[in-house]
Amino acid sequence: METATPYAPVALEFWYEFGSNYSYLSVMRVKELAEQYGVPIVWKPFLLGPIFKSFGWESSPFVLQKEKGAYVWQDMARECVKYNLPWKCPTSFPRSALLPMRVALLGADKPWIVDYNKRMMQVNFVEDLDIDNEEIVSKVLTELGLPASQLIAEAQSEDNKRRLRAQTETARQRGIFGAPTFFVDGTLFWGNDRLQDALIFAAGLKILPLD
């Protein structure tokens, strides 16, 4: 049997990547859901490529495993209907997201990060465009009223590149193996279908086994 133990709400660490289709589902919903639960979000952009390479994979498992890949695109179409999200199956997958992820790292604690994340996901999974493209990233930043040239230059600085590599290595060391991944008070939740579970956990209800 289990018992529910209340505790104070804590932050949701949201580890995500713009090339990740299931991250798209969570990025588009997390702000509103987190507000309902009174849970703050800590945005943690990172790169999936180095994680996959550490497993000996040269691409996404959705590409390497044909049957899994066929299932995923059916699942994505169903999930987008469920969540009332627009969807277009990408003609290129997984897309490189290096530049937009570097920009996301710059904005992780800025007010514009939510809108930026949503727009970059839409560019990839609704507009079906190359997101690792300076012109595209600049256009998104400009649409949001941000200094595109300045932010792109800062994103491409050696210091910021090192920071993203370090954040990705932190993800690997903490046992992250895919995206989206959520941490709540050190507890890992993996996948879009665990977003609400993670928020419930963060909002003040730990489920603990009885002695």
Tab-separated table of C-alpha atoms in Angstrom:
chain	number	residue	atom	x	y	z
A	1	MET	CA	0.000	0.000	0.000
A	2	GLU	CA	1.016	3.612	-0.476
A	3	THR	CA	0.321	6.799	1.369
A	4	ALA	CA	0.275	10.375	0.104
A	5	THR	CA	2.568	12.795	1.901
A	6	PRO	CA	2.101	16.537	1.226
A	7	TYR	CA	5.090	18.834	0.851
A	8	ALA	CA	5.840	22.294	-0.500
A	9	PRO	CA	5.761	22.750	-4.285
A	10	VAL	CA	9.145	22.598	-6.011
A	11	ALA	CA	10.353	23.481	-9.500
A	12	LEU	CA	10.028	21.294	-12.560
A	13	GLU	CA	13.300	20.942	-14.455
A	14	PHE	CA	12.342	20.563	-18.104
A	15	TRP	CA	15.095	19.050	-20.283
A	16	TYR	CA	14.206	19.370	-23.965
A	17	GLU	CA	15.543	19.518	-27.519
A	18	PHE	CA	14.033	21.175	-30.589
A	19	GLY	CA	14.740	18.114	-32.733
A	20	SER	CA	12.653	15.918	-30.411
A	21	ASN	CA	9.088	15.290	-31.556
A	22	TYR	CA	7.824	14.349	-28.093
A	23	SER	CA	9.460	17.477	-26.672
A	24	TYR	CA	7.204	19.381	-29.075
A	25	LEU	CA	4.111	18.037	-27.313
A	26	SER	CA	5.405	19.054	-23.886
A	27	VAL	CA	6.841	22.443	-24.872
A	28	MET	CA	3.489	23.481	-26.301
A	29	ARG	CA	1.594	22.563	-23.103
A	30	VAL	CA	3.887	22.867	-20.120
A	31	LYS	CA	3.499	26.550	-19.261
A	32	GLU	CA	-0.277	26.416	-18.908
A	33	LEU	CA	-0.199	23.092	-17.054
A	34	ALA	CA	2.525	24.255	-14.679
A	35	GLU	CA	0.517	27.385	-13.877
A	36	GLN	CA	-2.502	25.223	-13.000
A	37	TYR	CA	-0.383	23.303	-10.499
A	38	GLY	CA	1.479	26.363	-9.216
A	39	VAL	CA	4.822	24.870	-10.231
A	40	PRO	CA	7.727	26.987	-11.579
A	41	ILE	CA	9.642	25.723	-14.624
A	42	VAL	CA	13.403	25.598	-14.940
A	43	TRP	CA	14.192	25.346	-18.655
A	44	LYS	CA	17.100	23.010	-19.484
A	45	PRO	CA	17.928	22.977	-23.205
A	46	PHE	CA	20.449	20.306	-24.199
A	47	LEU	CA	21.565	18.286	-27.228
A	48	LEU	CA	20.322	14.749	-27.843
A	49	GLY	CA	22.975	13.885	-30.430
A	50	PRO	CA	25.845	13.458	-27.947
A	51	ILE	CA	23.564	11.444	-25.650
A	52	PHE	CA	22.701	9.038	-28.466
A	53	LYS	CA	26.359	8.786	-29.486
A	54	SER	CA	27.275	7.801	-25.931
A	55	PHE	CA	25.019	4.756	-26.486
A	56	GLY	CA	26.718	3.977	-29.791
A	57	TRP	CA	23.806	5.305	-31.843
A	58	GLU	CA	24.377	7.479	-34.898
A	59	SER	CA	20.782	8.715	-35.008
A	60	SER	CA	17.465	8.649	-33.180
A	61	PRO	CA	16.134	5.210	-32.214
A	62	PHE	CA	13.041	6.190	-34.199
A	63	VAL	CA	15.257	6.101	-37.287
A	64	LEU	CA	17.413	3.134	-36.319
A	65	GLN	CA	14.421	0.933	-35.514
A	66	LYS	CA	12.083	0.894	-38.515
A	67	GLU	CA	9.044	-0.487	-36.684
A	68	LYS	CA	9.409	1.997	-33.838
A	69	GLY	CA	9.714	4.839	-36.336
A	70	ALA	CA	6.551	3.791	-38.165
A	71	TYR	CA	4.676	3.672	-34.873
A	72	VAL	CA	5.950	7.047	-33.656
A	73	TRP	CA	4.501	9.041	-36.549
A	74	GLN	CA	1.098	7.417	-36.080
A	75	ASP	CA	1.334	8.152	-32.372
A	76	MET	CA	2.308	11.774	-32.956
A	77	ALA	CA	-0.698	12.348	-35.199
A	78	ARG	CA	-3.020	10.888	-32.542
A	79	GLU	CA	-1.414	12.862	-29.709
A	80	CYS	CA	-1.661	16.137	-31.594
A	81	VAL	CA	-5.357	15.527	-32.177
A	82	LYS	CA	-5.757	14.780	-28.460
A	83	TYR	CA	-3.980	17.978	-27.434
A	84	ASN	CA	-5.453	20.070	-30.267
A	85	LEU	CA	-1.996	20.893	-31.625
A	86	PRO	CA	-1.113	21.434	-35.285
A	87	TRP	CA	1.168	18.783	-36.764
A	88	LYS	CA	3.051	18.027	-39.959
A	89	CYS	CA	5.233	14.951	-40.128
A	90	PRO	CA	8.771	16.272	-40.743
A	91	THR	CA	10.346	15.449	-44.085
A	92	SER	CA	13.734	15.425	-42.360
A	93	PHE	CA	14.215	13.746	-38.977
A	94	PRO	CA	15.906	14.256	-36.649
A	95	ARG	CA	16.798	17.796	-37.600
A	96	SER	CA	19.933	19.398	-36.241
A	97	ALA	CA	19.058	22.068	-33.685
A	98	LEU	CA	22.476	23.365	-32.667
A	99	LEU	CA	21.977	27.095	-33.249
A	100	PRO	CA	18.437	27.339	-31.865
A	101	MET	CA	19.473	25.340	-28.795
A	102	ARG	CA	22.396	27.694	-28.209
A	103	VAL	CA	19.943	30.599	-28.321
A	104	ALA	CA	17.597	28.746	-25.969
A	105	LEU	CA	20.418	28.402	-23.459
A	106	LEU	CA	20.874	32.180	-23.527
A	107	GLY	CA	17.191	32.710	-22.894
A	108	ALA	CA	16.561	29.910	-20.402
A	109	ASP	CA	15.934	32.357	-17.558
A	110	LYS	CA	14.461	35.156	-19.677
A	111	PRO	CA	10.759	36.042	-20.062
A	112	TRP	CA	10.846	35.320	-23.802
A	113	ILE	CA	11.930	31.681	-23.503
A	114	VAL	CA	8.406	30.209	-23.561
A	115	ASP	CA	7.373	31.970	-26.776
A	116	TYR	CA	10.752	31.255	-28.370
A	117	ASN	CA	10.537	27.548	-27.534
A	118	LYS	CA	7.032	27.282	-28.952
A	119	ARG	CA	7.926	29.081	-32.170
A	120	MET	CA	11.013	26.953	-32.808
A	121	MET	CA	8.985	23.797	-32.259
A	122	GLN	CA	6.320	25.047	-34.647
A	123	VAL	CA	8.931	25.793	-37.298
A	124	ASN	CA	10.120	22.196	-37.091
A	125	PHE	CA	6.924	20.212	-36.564
A	126	VAL	CA	4.255	22.403	-38.154
A	127	GLU	CA	6.041	24.400	-40.862
A	128	ASP	CA	8.503	21.564	-41.595
A	129	LEU	CA	11.515	23.862	-42.057
A	130	ASP	CA	15.210	23.552	-41.275
A	131	ILE	CA	15.613	24.977	-37.765
A	132	ASP	CA	19.421	24.936	-37.622
A	133	ASN	CA	19.476	27.923	-39.895
A	134	GLU	CA	20.563	31.446	-39.005
A	135	GLU	CA	17.942	33.057	-41.222
A	136	ILE	CA	15.140	31.049	-39.607
A	137	VAL	CA	16.355	31.661	-36.057
A	138	SER	CA	16.794	35.350	-36.785
A	139	LYS	CA	13.261	35.555	-38.169
A	140	VAL	CA	11.799	33.919	-35.051
A	141	LEU	CA	13.713	36.253	-32.732
A	142	THR	CA	12.666	39.294	-34.751
A	143	GLU	CA	9.021	38.180	-34.649
A	144	LEU	CA	9.322	38.142	-30.865
A	145	GLY	CA	10.701	41.685	-30.825
A	146	LEU	CA	14.184	40.561	-29.776
A	147	PRO	CA	17.617	41.776	-30.994
A	148	ALA	CA	18.267	38.889	-33.359
A	149	SER	CA	21.790	39.764	-34.486
A	150	GLN	CA	22.993	40.376	-30.950
A	151	LEU	CA	21.496	37.165	-29.581
A	152	ILE	CA	22.820	35.018	-32.411
A	153	ALA	CA	26.307	36.464	-31.931
A	154	GLU	CA	26.136	35.739	-28.199
A	155	ALA	CA	24.795	32.253	-28.875
A	156	GLN	CA	27.736	31.512	-31.165
A	157	SER	CA	30.323	32.753	-28.682
A	158	GLU	CA	32.850	30.207	-27.433
A	159	ASP	CA	31.639	30.685	-23.880
A	160	ASN	CA	28.039	29.837	-24.776
A	161	LYS	CA	29.108	26.875	-26.904
A	162	ARG	CA	31.014	25.516	-23.907
A	163	ARG	CA	27.999	26.071	-21.676
A	164	LEU	CA	25.749	24.013	-23.945
A	165	ARG	CA	28.323	21.224	-24.156
A	166	ALA	CA	28.574	21.271	-20.365
A	167	GLN	CA	24.788	21.206	-19.947
A	168	THR	CA	24.562	18.249	-22.315
A	169	GLU	CA	27.267	16.425	-20.366
A	170	THR	CA	25.349	17.138	-17.158
A	171	ALA	CA	22.282	15.578	-18.771
A	172	ARG	CA	24.298	12.454	-19.601
A	173	GLN	CA	25.736	12.228	-16.100
A	174	ARG	CA	22.292	12.537	-14.550
A	175	GLY	CA	21.036	9.583	-16.551
A	176	ILE	CA	19.012	11.381	-19.219
A	177	PHE	CA	18.541	9.111	-22.230
A	178	GLY	CA	15.886	10.957	-24.223
A	179	ALA	CA	13.667	14.003	-24.370
A	180	PRO	CA	11.588	15.360	-22.864
A	181	THR	CA	12.906	14.521	-19.426
A	182	PHE	CA	11.703	16.122	-16.208
A	183	PHE	CA	13.384	16.248	-12.820
A	184	VAL	CA	11.476	17.049	-9.653
A	185	ASP	CA	13.561	17.236	-6.493
A	186	GLY	CA	16.026	14.811	-8.058
A	187	THR	CA	13.395	12.342	-9.275
A	188	LEU	CA	13.415	11.632	-13.026
A	189	PHE	CA	10.322	11.430	-15.213
A	190	TRP	CA	10.767	10.595	-18.901
A	191	GLY	CA	8.497	11.320	-21.819
A	192	ASN	CA	5.616	13.601	-22.695
A	193	ASP	CA	3.180	11.134	-21.150
A	194	ARG	CA	4.830	11.707	-17.760
A	195	LEU	CA	4.578	15.505	-17.817
A	196	GLN	CA	1.438	15.664	-15.720
A	197	ASP	CA	2.767	13.050	-13.290
A	198	ALA	CA	5.874	15.177	-12.807
A	199	LEU	CA	3.789	18.290	-12.192
A	200	ILE	CA	1.585	16.521	-9.648
A	201	PHE	CA	4.734	15.348	-7.888
A	202	ALA	CA	6.183	18.877	-7.945
A	203	ALA	CA	2.935	20.462	-6.792
A	204	GLY	CA	3.034	18.830	-3.396
A	205	LEU	CA	2.131	15.164	-3.391
A	206	LYS	CA	4.878	12.558	-3.072
A	207	ILE	CA	3.718	8.980	-3.207
A	208	LEU	CA	5.756	6.982	-0.686
A	209	PRO	CA	5.631	3.277	0.214
A	210	LEU	CA	4.408	2.398	3.680
A	211	ASP	CA	6.957	0.946	6.087
